[in-house]
Coordinates of C-alpha atoms and ligand atoms in Angstrom, one line a residue:
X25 CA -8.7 -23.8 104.6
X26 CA -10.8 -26.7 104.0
X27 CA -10.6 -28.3 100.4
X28 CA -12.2 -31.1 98.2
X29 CA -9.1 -32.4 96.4
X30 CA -10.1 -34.8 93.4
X31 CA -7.8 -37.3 91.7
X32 CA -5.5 -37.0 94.9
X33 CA -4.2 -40.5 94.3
X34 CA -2.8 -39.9 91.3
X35 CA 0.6 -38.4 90.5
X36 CA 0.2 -34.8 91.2
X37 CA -2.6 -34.9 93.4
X38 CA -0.6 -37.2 96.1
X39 CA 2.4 -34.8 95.9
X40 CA 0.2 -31.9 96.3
X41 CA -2.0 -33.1 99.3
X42 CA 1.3 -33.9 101.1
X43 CA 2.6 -30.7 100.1
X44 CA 0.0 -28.7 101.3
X45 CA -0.7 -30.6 104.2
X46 CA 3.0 -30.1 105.8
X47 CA 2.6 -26.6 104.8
X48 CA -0.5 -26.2 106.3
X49 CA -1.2 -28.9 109.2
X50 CA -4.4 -26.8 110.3
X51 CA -6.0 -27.1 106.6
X52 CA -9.0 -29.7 105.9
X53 CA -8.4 -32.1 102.8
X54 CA -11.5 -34.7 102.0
X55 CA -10.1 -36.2 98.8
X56 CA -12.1 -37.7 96.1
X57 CA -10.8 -40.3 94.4
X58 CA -12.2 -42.8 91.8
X59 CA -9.4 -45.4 92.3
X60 CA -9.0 -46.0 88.1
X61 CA -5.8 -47.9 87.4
X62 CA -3.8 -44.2 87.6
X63 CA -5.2 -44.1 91.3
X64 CA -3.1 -45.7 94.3
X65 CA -5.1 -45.3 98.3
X66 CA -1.6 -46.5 99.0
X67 CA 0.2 -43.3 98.4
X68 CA -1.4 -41.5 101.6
X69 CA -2.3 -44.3 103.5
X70 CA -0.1 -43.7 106.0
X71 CA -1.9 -40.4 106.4
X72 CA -5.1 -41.9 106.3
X73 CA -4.5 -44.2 109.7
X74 CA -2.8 -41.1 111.3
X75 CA -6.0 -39.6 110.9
X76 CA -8.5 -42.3 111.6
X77 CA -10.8 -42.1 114.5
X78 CA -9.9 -38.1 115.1
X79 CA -13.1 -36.1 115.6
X80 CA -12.0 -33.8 113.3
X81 CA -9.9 -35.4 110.5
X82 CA -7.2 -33.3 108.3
X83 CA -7.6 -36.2 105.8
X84 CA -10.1 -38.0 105.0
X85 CA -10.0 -40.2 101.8
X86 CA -13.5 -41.4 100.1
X87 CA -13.3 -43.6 96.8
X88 CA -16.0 -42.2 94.5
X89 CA -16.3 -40.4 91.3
X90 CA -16.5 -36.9 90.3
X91 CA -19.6 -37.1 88.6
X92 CA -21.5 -38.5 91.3
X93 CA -23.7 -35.3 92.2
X94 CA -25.1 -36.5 95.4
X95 CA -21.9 -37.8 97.0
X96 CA -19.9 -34.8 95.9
X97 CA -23.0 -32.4 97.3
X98 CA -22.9 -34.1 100.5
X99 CA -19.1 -34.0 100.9
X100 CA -19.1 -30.1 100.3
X101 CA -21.7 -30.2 103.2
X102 CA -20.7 -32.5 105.7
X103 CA -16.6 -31.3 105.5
X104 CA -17.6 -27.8 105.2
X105 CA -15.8 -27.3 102.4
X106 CA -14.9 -24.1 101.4
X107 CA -12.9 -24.9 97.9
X108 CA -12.4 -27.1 95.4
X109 CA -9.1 -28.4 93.5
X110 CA -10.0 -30.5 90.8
X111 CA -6.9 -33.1 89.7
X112 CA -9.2 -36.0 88.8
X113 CA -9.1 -36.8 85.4
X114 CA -8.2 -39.2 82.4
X115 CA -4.6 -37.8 81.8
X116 CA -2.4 -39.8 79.6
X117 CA -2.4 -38.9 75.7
X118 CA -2.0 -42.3 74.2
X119 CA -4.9 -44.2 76.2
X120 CA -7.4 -41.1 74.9
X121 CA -6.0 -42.0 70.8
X122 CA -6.9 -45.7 71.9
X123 CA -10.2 -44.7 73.6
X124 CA -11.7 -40.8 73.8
X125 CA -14.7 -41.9 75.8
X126 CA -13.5 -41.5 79.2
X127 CA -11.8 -38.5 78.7
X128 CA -14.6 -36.8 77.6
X129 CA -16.6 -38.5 80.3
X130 CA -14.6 -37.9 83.5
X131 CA -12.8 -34.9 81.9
X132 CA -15.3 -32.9 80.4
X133 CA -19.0 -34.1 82.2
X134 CA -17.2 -35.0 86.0
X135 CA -15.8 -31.0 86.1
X136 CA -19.0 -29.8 85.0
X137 CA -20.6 -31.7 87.8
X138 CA -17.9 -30.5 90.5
X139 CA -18.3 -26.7 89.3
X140 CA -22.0 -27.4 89.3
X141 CA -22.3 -29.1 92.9
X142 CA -20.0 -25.4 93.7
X143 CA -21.9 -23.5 92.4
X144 CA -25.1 -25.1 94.1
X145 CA -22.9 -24.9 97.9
X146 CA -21.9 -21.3 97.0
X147 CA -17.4 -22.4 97.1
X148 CA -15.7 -19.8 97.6
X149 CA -12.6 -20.8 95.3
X150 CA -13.0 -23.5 92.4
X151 CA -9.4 -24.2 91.0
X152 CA -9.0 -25.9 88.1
X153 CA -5.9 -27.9 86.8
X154 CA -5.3 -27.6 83.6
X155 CA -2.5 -28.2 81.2
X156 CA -0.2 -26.4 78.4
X157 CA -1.8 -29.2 76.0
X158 CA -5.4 -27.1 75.2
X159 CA -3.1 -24.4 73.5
X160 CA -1.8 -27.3 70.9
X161 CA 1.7 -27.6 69.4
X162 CA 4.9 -24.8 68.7
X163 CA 7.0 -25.0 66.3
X164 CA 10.6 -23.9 66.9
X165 CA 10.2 -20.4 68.5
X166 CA 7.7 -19.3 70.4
X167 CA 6.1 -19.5 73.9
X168 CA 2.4 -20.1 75.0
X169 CA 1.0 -17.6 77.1
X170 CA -2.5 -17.4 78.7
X171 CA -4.1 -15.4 76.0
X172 CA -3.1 -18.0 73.0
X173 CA -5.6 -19.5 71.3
X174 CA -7.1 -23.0 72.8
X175 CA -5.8 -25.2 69.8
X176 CA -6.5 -29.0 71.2
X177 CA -4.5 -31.7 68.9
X178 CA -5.7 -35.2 70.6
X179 CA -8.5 -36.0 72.3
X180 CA -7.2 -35.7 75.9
X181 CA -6.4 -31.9 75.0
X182 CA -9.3 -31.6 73.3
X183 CA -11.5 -32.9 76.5
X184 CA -8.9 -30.3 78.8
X185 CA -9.8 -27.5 76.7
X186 CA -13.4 -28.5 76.9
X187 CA -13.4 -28.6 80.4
X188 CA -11.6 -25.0 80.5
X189 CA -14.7 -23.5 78.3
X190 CA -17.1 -24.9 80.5
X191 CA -15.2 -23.6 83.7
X192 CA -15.2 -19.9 82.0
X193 CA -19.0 -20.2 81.6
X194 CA -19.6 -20.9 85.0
X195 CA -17.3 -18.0 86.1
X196 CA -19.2 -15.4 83.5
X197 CA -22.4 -16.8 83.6
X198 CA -23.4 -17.7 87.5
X199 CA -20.1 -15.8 89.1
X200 CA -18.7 -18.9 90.5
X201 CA -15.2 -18.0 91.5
X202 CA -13.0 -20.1 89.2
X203 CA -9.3 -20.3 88.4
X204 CA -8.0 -22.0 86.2
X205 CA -4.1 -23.4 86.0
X206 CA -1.9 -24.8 82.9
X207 CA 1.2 -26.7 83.4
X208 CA 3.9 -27.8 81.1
X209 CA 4.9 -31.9 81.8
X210 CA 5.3 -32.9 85.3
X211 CA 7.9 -35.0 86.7
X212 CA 8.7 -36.1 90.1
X213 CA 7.8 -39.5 92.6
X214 CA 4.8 -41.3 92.0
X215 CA 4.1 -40.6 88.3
X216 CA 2.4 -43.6 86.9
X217 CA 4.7 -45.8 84.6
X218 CA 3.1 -44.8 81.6
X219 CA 4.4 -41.7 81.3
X220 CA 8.0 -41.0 79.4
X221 CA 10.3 -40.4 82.3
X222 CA 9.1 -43.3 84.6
X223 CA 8.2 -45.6 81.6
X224 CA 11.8 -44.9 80.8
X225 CA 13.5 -45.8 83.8
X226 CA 11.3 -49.2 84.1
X227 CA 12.2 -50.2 80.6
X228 CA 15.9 -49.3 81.0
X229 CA 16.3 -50.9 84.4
X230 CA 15.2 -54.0 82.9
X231 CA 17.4 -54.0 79.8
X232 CA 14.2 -53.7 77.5
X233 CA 14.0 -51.5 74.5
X234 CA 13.2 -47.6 75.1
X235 CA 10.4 -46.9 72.6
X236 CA 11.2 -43.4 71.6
X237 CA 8.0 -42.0 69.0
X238 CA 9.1 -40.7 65.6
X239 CA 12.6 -39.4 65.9
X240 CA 12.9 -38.3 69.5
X241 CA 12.8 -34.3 67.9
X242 CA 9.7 -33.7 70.1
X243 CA 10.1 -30.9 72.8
X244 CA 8.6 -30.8 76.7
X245 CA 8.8 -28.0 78.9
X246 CA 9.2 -30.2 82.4
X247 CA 8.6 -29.3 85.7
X248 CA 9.2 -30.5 89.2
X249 CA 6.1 -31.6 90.6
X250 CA 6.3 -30.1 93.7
X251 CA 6.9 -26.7 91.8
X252 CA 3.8 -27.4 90.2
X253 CA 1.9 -28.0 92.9
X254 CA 3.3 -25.1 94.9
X255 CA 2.0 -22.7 91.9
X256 CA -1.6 -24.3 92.4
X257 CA -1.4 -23.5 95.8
X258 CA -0.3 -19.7 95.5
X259 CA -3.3 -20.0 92.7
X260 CA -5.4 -21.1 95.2
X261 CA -4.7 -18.6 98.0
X262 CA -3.7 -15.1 95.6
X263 CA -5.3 -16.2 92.3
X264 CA -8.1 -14.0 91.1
X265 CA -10.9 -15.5 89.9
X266 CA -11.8 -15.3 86.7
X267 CA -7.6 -15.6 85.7
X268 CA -6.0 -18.1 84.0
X269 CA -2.1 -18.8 85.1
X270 CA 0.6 -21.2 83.3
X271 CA 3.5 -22.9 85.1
X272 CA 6.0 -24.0 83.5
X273 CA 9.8 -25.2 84.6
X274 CA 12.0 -23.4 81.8
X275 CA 13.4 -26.4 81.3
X276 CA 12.9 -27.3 77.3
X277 CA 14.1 -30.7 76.3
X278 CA 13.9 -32.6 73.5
X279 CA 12.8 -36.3 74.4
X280 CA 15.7 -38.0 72.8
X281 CA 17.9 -35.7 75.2
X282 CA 15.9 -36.8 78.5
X283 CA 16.0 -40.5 77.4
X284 CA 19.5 -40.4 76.7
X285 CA 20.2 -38.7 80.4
X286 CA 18.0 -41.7 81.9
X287 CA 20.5 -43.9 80.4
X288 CA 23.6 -41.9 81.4
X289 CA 22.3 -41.9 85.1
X290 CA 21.4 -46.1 85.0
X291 CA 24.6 -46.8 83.6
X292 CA 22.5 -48.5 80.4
X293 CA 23.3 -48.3 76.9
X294 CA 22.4 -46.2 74.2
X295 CA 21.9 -49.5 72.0
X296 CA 18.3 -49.7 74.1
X297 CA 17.0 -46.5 72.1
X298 CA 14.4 -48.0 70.0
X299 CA 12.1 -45.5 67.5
X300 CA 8.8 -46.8 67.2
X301 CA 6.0 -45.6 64.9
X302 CA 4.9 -41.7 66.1
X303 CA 2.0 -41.2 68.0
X304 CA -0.8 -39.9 65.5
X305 CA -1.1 -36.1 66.4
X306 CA 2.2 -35.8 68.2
X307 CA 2.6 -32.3 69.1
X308 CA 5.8 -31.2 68.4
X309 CA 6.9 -28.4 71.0
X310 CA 5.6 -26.7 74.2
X311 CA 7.1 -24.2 76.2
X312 CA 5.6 -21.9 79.0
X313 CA 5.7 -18.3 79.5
X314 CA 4.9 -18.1 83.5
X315 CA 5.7 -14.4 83.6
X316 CA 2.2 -13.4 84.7
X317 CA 2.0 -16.3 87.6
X318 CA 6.1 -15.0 88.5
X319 CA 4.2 -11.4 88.4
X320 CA 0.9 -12.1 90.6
X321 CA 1.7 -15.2 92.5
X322 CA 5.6 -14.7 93.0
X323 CA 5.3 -18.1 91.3
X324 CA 9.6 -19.4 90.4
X325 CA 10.1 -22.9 89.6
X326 CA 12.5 -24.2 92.0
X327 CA 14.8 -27.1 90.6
X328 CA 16.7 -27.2 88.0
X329 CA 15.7 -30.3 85.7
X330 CA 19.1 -32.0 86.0
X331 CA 18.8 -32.1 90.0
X332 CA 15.6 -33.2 89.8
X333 CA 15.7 -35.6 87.5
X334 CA 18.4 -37.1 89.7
X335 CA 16.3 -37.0 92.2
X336 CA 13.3 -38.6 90.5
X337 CA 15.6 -41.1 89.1
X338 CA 16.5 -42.2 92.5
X339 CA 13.0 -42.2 94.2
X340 CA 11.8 -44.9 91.6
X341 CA 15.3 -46.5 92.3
X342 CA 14.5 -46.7 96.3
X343 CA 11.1 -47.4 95.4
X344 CA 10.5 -50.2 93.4
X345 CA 7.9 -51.9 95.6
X346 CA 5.8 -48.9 94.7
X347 CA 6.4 -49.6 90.9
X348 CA 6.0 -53.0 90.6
X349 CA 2.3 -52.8 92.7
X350 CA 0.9 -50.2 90.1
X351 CA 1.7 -52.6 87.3
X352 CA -1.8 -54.1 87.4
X353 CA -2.8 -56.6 84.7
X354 CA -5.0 -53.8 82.6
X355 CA -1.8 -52.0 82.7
X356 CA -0.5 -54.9 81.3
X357 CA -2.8 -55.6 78.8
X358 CA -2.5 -51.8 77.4
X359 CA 1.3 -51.2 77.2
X360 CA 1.3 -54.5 74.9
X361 CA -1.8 -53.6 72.2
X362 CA -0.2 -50.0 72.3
X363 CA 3.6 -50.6 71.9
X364 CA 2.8 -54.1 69.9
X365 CA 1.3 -52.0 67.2
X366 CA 4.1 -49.4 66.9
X367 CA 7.0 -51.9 66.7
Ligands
NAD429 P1 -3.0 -39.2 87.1 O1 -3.5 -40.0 85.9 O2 -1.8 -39.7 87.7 O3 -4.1 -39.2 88.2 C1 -5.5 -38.9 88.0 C2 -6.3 -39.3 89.2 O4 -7.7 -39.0 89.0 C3 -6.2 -40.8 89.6 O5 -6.0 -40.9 91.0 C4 -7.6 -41.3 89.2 O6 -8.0 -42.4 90.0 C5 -8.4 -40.1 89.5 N1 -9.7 -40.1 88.7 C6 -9.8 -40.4 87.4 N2 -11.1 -40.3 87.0 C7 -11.8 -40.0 88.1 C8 -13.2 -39.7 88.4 N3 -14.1 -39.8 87.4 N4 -13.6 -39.4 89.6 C9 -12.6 -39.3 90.6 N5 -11.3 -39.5 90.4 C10 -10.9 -39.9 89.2 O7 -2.9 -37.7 86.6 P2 -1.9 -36.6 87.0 O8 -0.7 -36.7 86.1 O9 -1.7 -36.6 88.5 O10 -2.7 -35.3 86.5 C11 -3.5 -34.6 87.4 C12 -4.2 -33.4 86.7 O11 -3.2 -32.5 86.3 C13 -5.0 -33.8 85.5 O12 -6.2 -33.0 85.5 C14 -4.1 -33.5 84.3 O13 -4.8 -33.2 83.2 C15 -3.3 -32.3 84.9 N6 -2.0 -32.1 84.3 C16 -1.1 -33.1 84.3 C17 0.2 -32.8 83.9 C18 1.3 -33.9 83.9 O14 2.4 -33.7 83.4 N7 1.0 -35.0 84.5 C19 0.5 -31.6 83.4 C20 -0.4 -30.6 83.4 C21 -1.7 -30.8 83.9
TYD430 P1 4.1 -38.2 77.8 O1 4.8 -38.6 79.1 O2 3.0 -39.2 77.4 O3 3.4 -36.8 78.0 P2 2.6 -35.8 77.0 O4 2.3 -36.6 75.8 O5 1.4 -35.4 77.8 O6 3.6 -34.7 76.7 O7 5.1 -38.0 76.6 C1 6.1 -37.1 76.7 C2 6.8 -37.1 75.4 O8 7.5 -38.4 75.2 C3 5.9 -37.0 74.2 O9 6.5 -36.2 73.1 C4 5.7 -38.4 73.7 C5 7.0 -39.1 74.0 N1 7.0 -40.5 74.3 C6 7.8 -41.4 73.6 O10 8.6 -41.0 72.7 N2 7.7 -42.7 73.9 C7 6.8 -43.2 74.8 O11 6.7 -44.4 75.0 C8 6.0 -42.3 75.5 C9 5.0 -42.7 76.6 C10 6.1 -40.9 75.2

């Protein structure tokens, strides 16, 4: 198969491309990548100068942006590309409270360009990653499954669910063959350090306070990213167009549970548990019922969170070049005005 993978230097993007790549060494991935602060060349490079100079590529990395409709028609025509998997996107819930803009910009316009420049090179697949957010918050029983009303709470879920509605009018309106794919909270190497687990770890490694929002009652359902991005896959290749499918890991924790197993595993105090003024909006529980990708794409999450929380645990622990590199000065400069204001 030969894809268009956006955002694939990002967290789940990098995992997946090197997933499917050493699934599928015969498969084509151009991926399109804007390079914002959540974006790292670095994680495939390696892959990159493997590739370099072959007359017919398996990877080829180009630094642009989604909503460029000239580069992105010319990449579908040049590569040959015969689907699209769109990661790219603004994806961290605090940063879109600070500033919607981009979100709505990248999120909401940039998919609308990719599913038009699709629809305009006749793709035969258009899959489209989506997240468990768009359906909004549970309370304490309850799953979310694919027909539950779209119920955005912050402006990055509300930009997802945007993007989600404009992908369904594509599919009923001009037949383009989309599929789109919601996923509880991701975990795994190479999540940017902004997010809880990794954030976490950084902060406990270096003795700092842990700022834990409200009182740490909030609920994730948390998957292994590779199990993710093996579900987007089988999505890919059995999905029906038209369908929507949740992943999810069955693996419900509150977040004063996962930051208290980050400590366990560090060998850190509890004393580092700090709660900070709640995020405005906080949702307070998801949870995923998967049965119908278990059903139609044999989808099963693979790892139990325990094992592979170890094992992320120990990836940023053998990996703390890779850390310390995607701590740029803007990253900097948001982690104080954000966390300065909640203390
Ligand atoms: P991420 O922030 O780590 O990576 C996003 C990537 O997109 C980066 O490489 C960035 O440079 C790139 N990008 C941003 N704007 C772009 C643009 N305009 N053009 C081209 N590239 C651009 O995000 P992630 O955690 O890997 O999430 C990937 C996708 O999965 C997102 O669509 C997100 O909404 C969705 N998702 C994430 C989770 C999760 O737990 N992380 C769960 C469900 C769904
Ligand atoms: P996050 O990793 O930002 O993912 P999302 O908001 O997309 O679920 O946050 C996961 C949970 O952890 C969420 O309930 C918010 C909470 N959280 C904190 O308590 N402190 C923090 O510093 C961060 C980043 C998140």
């Amino acid at each position: 198969m030969r894809l268009l993978v956006t955002g694939g230097c990002g967290f789940i993007g990098t995992n997946f491309i090197q997933g499917v790549l050493t699934a599928h060494p015969d498969w084509v991935v151009v991926n399109l990548d804007r390079l914002t602060y959540a974006g790292n060349r670095h994680n495939l490079l390696a892959l990159e100068r493997e590739q370099a100079g072959r007359a017919d590529p398996n990877y080829v990395f180009v630094h642009g942006d989604i909503g460029d409709r000239a580069l992105v028609l010319s990449l579908l025509e040049e590569h040959r590309l015969e689907a699209v998997v769109n990661f790219a996107a603004e994806s961290h819930v605090d940063r879109s409270i600070n500033d919607p803009a981009p979100f709505l910009s990248t999120n909401v316009m940039g998919a609308q360009n990719l599913l038009e420049c699709a629809r305009l090179r006749g793709v035969k697949r258009f899959v489209q990653i989506s997240t468990d957010e768009v359906y909004g918050s549970l309370g304490a029983y309850g799953t979310f499954n694919e027909s539950t009303p779209l119920s955005p709470n912050s402006p990055y879920s509300a930009s997802k669910a945007s993007a989600d509605l404009v992908c369904r009018a594509y599919r009923e309106t001009y037949g383009l063959p989309v599929i789109i794919t919601r996923c509880s909270n991701n975990y795994g190497p190479y999540q940017f350090p902004e997010k809880l687990i990794p954030l976490m770890f950084l902060k406990a490694k270096n003795g700092d306070p842990l700022p834990v929002y409200g009182q740490g009652t909030n609920v994730r359902d948390w998957i292994w990213v590779g199990d993710h991005c093996k579900g987007v896959e089988l999505a890919l290749t059995r999905g029906a167009p038209g369908q929507v499918y949740n992943f999810g890991g069955a693996a419900e924790r509150a977040n004063l549970d996962v930051i208290r197993a980050i400590l366990k595993a560090l060998g850190k105090p509890e004393s580092l548990i700090t709660f900070v003024k709640d995020r405005p909006g906080h949702d307070q529980r998801y949870a995923m019922d998967f049965s119908k990708a278990a059903r139609e794409l044999d989808f099963a999450p693979s790892l139990d969170f325990e094992t592979g929380l170890a094992q992320t645990l120990n990836w940023y622990r053998d990996n703390s070049a890779w850390l310390e590199s995607v701590q740029s000065g803007a990253y900097r400069r948001f982690m104080d005005e954000w966390y300065g204001e909640r203390a």
